[in-house]
mmCIF file of C-alpha atoms and ligand atoms in Angstrom:
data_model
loop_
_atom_site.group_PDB
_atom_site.id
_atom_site.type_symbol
_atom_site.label_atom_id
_atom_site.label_comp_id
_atom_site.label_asym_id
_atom_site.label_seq_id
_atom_site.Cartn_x
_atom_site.Cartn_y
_atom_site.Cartn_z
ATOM 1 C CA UNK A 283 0.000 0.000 0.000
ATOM 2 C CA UNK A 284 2.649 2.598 0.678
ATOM 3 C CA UNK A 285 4.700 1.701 -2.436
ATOM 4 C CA UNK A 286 1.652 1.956 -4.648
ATOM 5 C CA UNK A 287 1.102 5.672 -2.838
ATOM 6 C CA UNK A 288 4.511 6.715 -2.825
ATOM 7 C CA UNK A 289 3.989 5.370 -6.504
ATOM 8 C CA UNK A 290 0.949 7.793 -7.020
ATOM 9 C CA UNK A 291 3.027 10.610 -5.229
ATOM 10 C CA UNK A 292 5.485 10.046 -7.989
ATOM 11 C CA UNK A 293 3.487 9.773 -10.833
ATOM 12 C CA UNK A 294 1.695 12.985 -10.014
ATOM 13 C CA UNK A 295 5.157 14.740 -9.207
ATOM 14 C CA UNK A 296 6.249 13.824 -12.854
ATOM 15 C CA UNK A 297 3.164 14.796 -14.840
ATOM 16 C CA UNK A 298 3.083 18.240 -13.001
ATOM 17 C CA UNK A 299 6.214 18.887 -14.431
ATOM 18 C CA UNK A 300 5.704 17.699 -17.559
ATOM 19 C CA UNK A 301 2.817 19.988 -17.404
ATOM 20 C CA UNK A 302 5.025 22.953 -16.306
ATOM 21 C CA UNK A 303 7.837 22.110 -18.904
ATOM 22 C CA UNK A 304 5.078 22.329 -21.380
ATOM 23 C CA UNK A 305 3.571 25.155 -20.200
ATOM 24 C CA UNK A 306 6.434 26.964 -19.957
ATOM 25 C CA UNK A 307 7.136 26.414 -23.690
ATOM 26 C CA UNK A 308 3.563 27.194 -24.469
ATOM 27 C CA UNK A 309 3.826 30.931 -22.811
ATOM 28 C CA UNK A 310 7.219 31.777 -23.435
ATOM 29 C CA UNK A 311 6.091 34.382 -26.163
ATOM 30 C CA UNK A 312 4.196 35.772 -23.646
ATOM 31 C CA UNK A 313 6.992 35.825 -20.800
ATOM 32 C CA UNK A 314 8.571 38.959 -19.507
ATOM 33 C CA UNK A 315 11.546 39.801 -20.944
ATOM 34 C CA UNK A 316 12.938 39.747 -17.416
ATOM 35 C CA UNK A 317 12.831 35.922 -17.438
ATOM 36 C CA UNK A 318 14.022 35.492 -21.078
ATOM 37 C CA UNK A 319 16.957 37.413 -20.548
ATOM 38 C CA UNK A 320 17.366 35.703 -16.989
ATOM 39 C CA UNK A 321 16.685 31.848 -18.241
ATOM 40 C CA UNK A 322 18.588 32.360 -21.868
ATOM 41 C CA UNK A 323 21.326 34.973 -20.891
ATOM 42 C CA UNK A 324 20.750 36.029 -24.752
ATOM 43 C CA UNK A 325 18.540 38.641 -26.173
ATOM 44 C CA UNK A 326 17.460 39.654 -29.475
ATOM 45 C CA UNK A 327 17.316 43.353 -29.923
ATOM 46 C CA UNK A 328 16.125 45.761 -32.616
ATOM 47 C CA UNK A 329 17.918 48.399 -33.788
ATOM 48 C CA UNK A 330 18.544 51.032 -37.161
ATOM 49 C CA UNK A 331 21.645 50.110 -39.045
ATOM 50 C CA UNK A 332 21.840 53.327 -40.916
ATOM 51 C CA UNK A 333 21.790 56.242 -38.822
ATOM 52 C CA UNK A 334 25.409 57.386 -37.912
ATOM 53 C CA UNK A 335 25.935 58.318 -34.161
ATOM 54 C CA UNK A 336 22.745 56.568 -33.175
ATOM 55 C CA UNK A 337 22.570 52.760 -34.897
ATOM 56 C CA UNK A 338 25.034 51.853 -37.666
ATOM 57 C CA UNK A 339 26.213 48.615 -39.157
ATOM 58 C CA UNK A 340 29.751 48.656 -39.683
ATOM 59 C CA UNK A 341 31.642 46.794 -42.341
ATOM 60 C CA UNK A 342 32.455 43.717 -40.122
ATOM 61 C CA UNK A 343 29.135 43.789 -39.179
ATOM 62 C CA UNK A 344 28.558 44.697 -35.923
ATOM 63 C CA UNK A 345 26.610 48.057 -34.229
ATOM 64 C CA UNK A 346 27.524 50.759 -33.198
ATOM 65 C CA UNK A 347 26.191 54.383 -31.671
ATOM 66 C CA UNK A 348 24.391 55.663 -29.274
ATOM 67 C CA UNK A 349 20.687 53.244 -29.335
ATOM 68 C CA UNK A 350 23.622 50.409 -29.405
ATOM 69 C CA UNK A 351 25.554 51.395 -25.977
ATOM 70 C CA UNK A 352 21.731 52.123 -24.432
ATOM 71 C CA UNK A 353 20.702 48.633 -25.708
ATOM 72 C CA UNK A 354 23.800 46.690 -24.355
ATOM 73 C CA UNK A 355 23.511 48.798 -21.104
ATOM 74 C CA UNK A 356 19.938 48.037 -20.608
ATOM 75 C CA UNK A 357 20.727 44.216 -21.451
ATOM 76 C CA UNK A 358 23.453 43.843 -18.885
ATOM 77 C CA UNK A 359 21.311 44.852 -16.161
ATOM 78 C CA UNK A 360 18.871 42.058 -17.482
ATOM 79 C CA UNK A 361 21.745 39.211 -17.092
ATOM 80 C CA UNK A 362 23.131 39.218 -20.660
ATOM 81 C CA UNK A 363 26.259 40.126 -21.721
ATOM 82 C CA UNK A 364 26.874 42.046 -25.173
ATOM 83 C CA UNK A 365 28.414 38.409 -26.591
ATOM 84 C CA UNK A 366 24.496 36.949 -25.512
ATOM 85 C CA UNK A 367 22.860 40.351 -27.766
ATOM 86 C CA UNK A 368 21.965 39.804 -31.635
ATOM 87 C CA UNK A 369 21.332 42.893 -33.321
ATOM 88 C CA UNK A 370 18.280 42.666 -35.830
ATOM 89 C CA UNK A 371 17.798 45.649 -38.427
ATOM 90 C CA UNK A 372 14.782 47.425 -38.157
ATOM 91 C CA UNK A 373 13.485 50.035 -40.071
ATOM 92 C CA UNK A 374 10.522 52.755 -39.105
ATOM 93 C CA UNK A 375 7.341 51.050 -40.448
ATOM 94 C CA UNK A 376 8.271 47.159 -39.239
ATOM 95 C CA UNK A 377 9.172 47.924 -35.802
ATOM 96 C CA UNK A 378 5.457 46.914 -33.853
ATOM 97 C CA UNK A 379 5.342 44.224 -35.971
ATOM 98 C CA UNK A 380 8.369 42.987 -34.726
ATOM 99 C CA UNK A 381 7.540 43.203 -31.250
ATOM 100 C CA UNK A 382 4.317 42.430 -31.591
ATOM 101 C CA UNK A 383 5.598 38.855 -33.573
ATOM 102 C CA UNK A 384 7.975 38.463 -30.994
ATOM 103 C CA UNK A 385 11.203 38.579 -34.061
ATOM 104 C CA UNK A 386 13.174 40.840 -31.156
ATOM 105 C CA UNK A 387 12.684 41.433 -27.302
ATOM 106 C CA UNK A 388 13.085 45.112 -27.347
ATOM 107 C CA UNK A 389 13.328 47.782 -29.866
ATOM 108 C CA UNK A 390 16.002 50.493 -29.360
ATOM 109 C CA UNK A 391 16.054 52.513 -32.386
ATOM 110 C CA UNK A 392 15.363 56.117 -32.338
ATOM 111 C CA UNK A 393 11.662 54.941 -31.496
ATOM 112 C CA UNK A 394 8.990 57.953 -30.743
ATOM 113 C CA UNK A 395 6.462 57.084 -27.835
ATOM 114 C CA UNK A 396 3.152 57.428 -29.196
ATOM 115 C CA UNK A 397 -0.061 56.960 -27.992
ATOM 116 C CA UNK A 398 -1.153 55.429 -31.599
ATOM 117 C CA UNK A 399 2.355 53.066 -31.023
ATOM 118 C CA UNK A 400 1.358 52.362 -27.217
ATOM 119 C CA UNK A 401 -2.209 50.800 -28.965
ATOM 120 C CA UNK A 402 0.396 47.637 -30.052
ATOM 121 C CA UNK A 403 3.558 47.589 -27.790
ATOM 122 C CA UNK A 404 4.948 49.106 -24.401
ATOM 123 C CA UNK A 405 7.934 51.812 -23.887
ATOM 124 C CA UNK A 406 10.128 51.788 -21.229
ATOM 125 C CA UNK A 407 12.011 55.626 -21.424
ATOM 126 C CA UNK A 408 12.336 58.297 -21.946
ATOM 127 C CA UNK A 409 16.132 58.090 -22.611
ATOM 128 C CA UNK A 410 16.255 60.706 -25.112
ATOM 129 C CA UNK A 411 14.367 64.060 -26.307
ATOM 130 C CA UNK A 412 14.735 64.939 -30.193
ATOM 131 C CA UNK A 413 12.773 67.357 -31.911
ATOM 132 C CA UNK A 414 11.843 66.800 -35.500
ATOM 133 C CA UNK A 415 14.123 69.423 -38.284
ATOM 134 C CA UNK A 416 14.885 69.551 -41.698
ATOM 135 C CA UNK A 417 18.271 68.359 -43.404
ATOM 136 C CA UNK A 418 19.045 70.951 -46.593
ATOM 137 C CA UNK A 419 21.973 70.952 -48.539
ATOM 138 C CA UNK A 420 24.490 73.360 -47.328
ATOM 139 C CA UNK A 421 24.070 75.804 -50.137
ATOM 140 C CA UNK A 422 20.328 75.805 -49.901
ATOM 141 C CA UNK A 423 19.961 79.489 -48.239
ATOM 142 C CA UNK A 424 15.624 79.378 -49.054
ATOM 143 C CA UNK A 425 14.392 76.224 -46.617
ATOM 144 C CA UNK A 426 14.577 78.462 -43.414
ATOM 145 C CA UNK A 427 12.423 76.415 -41.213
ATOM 146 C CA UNK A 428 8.983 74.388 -41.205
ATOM 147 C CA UNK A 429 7.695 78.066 -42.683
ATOM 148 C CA UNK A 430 9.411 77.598 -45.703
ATOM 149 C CA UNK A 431 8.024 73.746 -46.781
ATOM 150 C CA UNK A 432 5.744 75.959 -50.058
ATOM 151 C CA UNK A 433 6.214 73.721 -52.658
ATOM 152 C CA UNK A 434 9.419 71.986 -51.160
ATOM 153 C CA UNK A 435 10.040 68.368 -52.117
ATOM 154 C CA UNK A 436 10.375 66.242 -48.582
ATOM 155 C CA UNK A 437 11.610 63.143 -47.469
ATOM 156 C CA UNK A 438 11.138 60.780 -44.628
ATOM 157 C CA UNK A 439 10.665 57.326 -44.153
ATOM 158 C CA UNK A 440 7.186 55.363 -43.946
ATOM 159 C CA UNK A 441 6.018 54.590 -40.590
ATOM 160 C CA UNK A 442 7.624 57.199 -38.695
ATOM 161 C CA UNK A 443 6.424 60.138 -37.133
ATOM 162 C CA UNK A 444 7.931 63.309 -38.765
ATOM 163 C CA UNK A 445 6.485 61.551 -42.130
ATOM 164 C CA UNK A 446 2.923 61.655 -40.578
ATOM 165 C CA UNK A 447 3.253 64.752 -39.008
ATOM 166 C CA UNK A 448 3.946 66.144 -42.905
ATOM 167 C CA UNK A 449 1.054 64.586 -43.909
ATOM 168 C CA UNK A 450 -1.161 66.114 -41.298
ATOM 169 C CA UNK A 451 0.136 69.351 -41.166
ATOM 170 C CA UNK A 452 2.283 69.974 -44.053
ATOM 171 C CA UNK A 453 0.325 68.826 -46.935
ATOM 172 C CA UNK A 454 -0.548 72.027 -48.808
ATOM 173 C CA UNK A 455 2.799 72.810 -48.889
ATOM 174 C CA UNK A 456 4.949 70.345 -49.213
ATOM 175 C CA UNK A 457 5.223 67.257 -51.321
ATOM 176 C CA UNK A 458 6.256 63.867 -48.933
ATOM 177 C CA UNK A 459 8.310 61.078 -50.454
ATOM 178 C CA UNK A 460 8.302 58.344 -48.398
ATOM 179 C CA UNK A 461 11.176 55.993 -48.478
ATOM 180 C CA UNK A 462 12.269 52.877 -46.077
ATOM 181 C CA UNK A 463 15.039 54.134 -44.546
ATOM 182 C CA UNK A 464 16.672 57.550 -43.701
ATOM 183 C CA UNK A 465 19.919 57.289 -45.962
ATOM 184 C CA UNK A 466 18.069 56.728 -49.232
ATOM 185 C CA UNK A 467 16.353 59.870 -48.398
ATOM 186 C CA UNK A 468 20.077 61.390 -47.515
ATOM 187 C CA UNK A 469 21.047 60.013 -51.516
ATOM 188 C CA UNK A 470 18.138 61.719 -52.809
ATOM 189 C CA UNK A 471 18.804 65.094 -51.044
ATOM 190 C CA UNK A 472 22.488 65.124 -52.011
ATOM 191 C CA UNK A 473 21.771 64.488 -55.632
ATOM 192 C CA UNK A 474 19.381 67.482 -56.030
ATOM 193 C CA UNK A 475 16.102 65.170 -56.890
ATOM 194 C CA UNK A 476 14.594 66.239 -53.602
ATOM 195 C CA UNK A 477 15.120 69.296 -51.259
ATOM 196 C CA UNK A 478 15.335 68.341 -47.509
ATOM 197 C CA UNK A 479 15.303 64.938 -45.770
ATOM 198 C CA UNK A 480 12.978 65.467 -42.471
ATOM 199 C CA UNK A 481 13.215 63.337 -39.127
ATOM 200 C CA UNK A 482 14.672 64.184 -36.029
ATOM 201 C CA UNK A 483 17.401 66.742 -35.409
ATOM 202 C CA UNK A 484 19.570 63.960 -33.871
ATOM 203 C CA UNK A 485 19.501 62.045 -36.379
ATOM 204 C CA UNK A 486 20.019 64.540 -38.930
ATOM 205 C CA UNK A 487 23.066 65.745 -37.213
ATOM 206 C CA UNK A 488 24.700 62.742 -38.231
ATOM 207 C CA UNK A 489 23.884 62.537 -41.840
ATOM 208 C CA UNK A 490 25.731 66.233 -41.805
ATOM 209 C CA UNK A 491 28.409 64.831 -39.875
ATOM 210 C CA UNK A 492 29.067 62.312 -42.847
ATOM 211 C CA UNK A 493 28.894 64.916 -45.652
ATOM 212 C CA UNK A 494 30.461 67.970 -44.275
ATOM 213 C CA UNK A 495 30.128 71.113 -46.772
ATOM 214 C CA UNK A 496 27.149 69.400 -48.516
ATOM 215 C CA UNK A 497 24.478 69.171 -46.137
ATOM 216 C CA UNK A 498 23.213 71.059 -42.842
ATOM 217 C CA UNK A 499 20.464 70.875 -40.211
ATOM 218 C CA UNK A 500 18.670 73.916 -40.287
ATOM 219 C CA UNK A 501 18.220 73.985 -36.566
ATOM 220 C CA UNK A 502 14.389 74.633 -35.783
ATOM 221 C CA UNK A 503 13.158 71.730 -33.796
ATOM 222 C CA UNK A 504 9.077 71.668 -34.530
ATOM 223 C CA UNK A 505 8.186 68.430 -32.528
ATOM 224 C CA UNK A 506 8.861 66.579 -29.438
ATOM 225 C CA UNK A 507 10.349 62.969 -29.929
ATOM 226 C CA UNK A 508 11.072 61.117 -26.840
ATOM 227 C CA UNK A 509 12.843 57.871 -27.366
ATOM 228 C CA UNK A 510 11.609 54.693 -25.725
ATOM 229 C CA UNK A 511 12.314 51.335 -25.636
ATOM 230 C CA UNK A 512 10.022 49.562 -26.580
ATOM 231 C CA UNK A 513 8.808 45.786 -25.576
ATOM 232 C CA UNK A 514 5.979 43.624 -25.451
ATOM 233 C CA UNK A 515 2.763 45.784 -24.872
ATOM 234 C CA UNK A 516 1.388 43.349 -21.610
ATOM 235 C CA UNK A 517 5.244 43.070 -20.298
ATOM 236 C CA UNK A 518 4.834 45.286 -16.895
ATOM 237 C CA UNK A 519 7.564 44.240 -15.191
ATOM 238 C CA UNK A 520 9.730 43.796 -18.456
ATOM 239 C CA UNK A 521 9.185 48.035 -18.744
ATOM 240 C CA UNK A 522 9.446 48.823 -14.744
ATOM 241 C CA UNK A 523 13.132 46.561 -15.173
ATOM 242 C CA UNK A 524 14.104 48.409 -18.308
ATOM 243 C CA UNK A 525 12.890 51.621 -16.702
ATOM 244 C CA UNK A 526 15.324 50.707 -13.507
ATOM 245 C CA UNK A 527 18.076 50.380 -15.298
ATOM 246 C CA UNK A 528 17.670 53.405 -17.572
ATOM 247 C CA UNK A 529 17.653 55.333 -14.265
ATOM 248 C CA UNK A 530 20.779 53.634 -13.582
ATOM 249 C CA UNK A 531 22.720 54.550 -16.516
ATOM 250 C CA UNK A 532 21.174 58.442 -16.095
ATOM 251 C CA UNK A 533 22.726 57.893 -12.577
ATOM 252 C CA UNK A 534 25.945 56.507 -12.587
ATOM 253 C CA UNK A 535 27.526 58.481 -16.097
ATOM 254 C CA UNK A 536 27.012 55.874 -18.580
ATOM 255 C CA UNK A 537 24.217 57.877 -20.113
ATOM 256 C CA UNK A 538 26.097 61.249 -20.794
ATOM 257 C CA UNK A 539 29.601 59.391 -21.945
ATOM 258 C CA UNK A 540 27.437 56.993 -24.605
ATOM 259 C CA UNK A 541 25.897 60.504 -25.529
ATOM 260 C CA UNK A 542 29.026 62.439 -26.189
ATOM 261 C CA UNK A 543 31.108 59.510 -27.506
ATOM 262 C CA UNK A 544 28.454 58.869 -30.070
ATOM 263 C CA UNK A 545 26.217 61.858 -30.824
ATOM 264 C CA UNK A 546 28.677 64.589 -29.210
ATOM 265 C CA UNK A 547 30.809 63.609 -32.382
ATOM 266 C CA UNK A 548 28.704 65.317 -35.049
ATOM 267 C CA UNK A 549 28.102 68.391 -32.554
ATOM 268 C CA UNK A 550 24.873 67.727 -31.597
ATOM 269 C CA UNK A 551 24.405 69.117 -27.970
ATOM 270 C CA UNK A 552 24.175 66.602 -25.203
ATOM 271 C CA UNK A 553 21.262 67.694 -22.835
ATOM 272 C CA UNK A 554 20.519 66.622 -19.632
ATOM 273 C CA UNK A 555 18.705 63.159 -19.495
ATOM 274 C CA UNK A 556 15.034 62.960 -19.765
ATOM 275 C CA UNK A 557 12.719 62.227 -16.674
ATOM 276 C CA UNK A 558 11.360 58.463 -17.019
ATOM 277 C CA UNK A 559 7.699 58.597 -17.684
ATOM 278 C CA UNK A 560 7.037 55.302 -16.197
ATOM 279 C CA UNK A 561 3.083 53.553 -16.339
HETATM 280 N N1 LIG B 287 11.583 59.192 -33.789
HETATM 281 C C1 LIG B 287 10.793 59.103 -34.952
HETATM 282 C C2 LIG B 287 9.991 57.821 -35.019
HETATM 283 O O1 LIG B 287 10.030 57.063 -34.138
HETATM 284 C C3 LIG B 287 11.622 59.257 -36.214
HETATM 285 C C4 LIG B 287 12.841 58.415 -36.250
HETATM 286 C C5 LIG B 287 12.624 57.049 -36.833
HETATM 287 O O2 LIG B 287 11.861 56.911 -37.811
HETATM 288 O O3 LIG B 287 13.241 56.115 -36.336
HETATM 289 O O4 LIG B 287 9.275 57.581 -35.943
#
């Protein structure tokens, strides 16, 4: 009698954790990216790979700027080391859907919180606070500011937010051409077929960085842009551990050197860091 109920004791032991391995397999698109990074000790994260100062792929391949250092700062604190971190290319328009499909466990790259982006996936952030400008070429003396868009051929890049905010409130003027990423805009500015590349000022700054003489940033910030990280939208304590260890990196110094090592080298400004907005 007590072998066959030690027996049963067994038996039930075993298929409860069957039932756990399973259902551990079963939810682990929906775990936090707390555990993931805890359990795995690698990460996949996504970034831009064409937007010096901020996310760049460089010739052997790997990442650099400033979303990069943020990204492998942020993923430290979660348990994984920058060997445990593949970078994924993202561009404007795919990067809910990548979240959303679970293709990367965070999104660092130059990403706007929106309230229209917040319907499909959660930010952790504020880290940064851009402002959306205009990129002219240098001897362009007639694109002053947002006041001068009359007839102006733009650029931007589908999906992002200084592209919609041309179509809502630049329409009459200005003519949009939307493009996937920034630096085919930057090619089509340079060669004359349009006139300014828009998105935001930080971002710009680095384009001008890369073709000194040829192309400026006009300098007239007409939109807030704060830069979040964004991550699974149902993944509260995935954003409250992100949000920790931005504060960290504000904190201890990290923050401002990643700034001025990547950004401060085009001369864009380094401000002070952001206040979290945490929900
Ligand atoms: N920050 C803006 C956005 O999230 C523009 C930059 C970008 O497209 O990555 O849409």
């Amino acid at each position: 009698m007590f072998g066959r109920s030690l027996y049963a004791v067994f038996a039930v032991a075993a298929l409860s954790l069957t039932a756990t391995a399973c259902g551990g397999q079963a939810a682990a698109s929906n775990a936090s990216i707390v555990d993931k990074a805890k359990n795995d000790k690698k990460l996949v994260i996504g970034v831009k790979a064409d937007q010096p100062g901020l996310g760049l792929r460089t010739p052997d391949g790997s990442f650099t700027g400033f979303d990069i250092e943020v990204a492998k700062y942020v993923a430290k604190q979660l348990g994984v080391e920058p060997s445990g971190i593949t970078f994924k290319e993202t561009v404007s328009a795919n990067r809910e859907a990548f979240i959303e499909q679970g293709q990367v466990d965070m999104v660092v790259a130059t990403y706007s919180i929106t309230d229209a982006r917040k319907q499909k996936v959660s930010f952790a952030g504020p880290y940064f606070v851009a402002g959306q400008d205009l990129l002219v070429r240098a001897d362009d003396a007639a694109l002053t500011g947002p006041e001068a868009l009359n007839g102006k051929k733009l650029c931007s890049v589908a999906g992002s937010t200084p592209a919609q905010k041309v179509k809502t409130e630049y329409a009459k003027e200005a003519q949009l051409q939307e493009e996937r990423t920034y630096s085919s805009c930057v090619d089509r500015v340079l060669g004359g077929q349009l006139d300014a590349l828009t998105t935001d000022n930080v971002i710009l700054a680095g384009y001008a960085a890369q073709h000194p003489g040829k192309l400026k940033v006009v300098g007239k910030p007409f939109s807030t842009e704060k830069y979040g990280i964004g991550l699974k939208k149902d993944d509260t304590a995935g954003r409250k551990a992100i949000n920790d260890a931005l504060e960290k990196m504000f904190a201890d110094g990290s923050w401002t050197k990643a700034l001025q090592a990547s950004v401060g080298a085009s001369g864009f400004a380094v401000p002070q860091a952001p206040q979290l907005e945490r929900y």
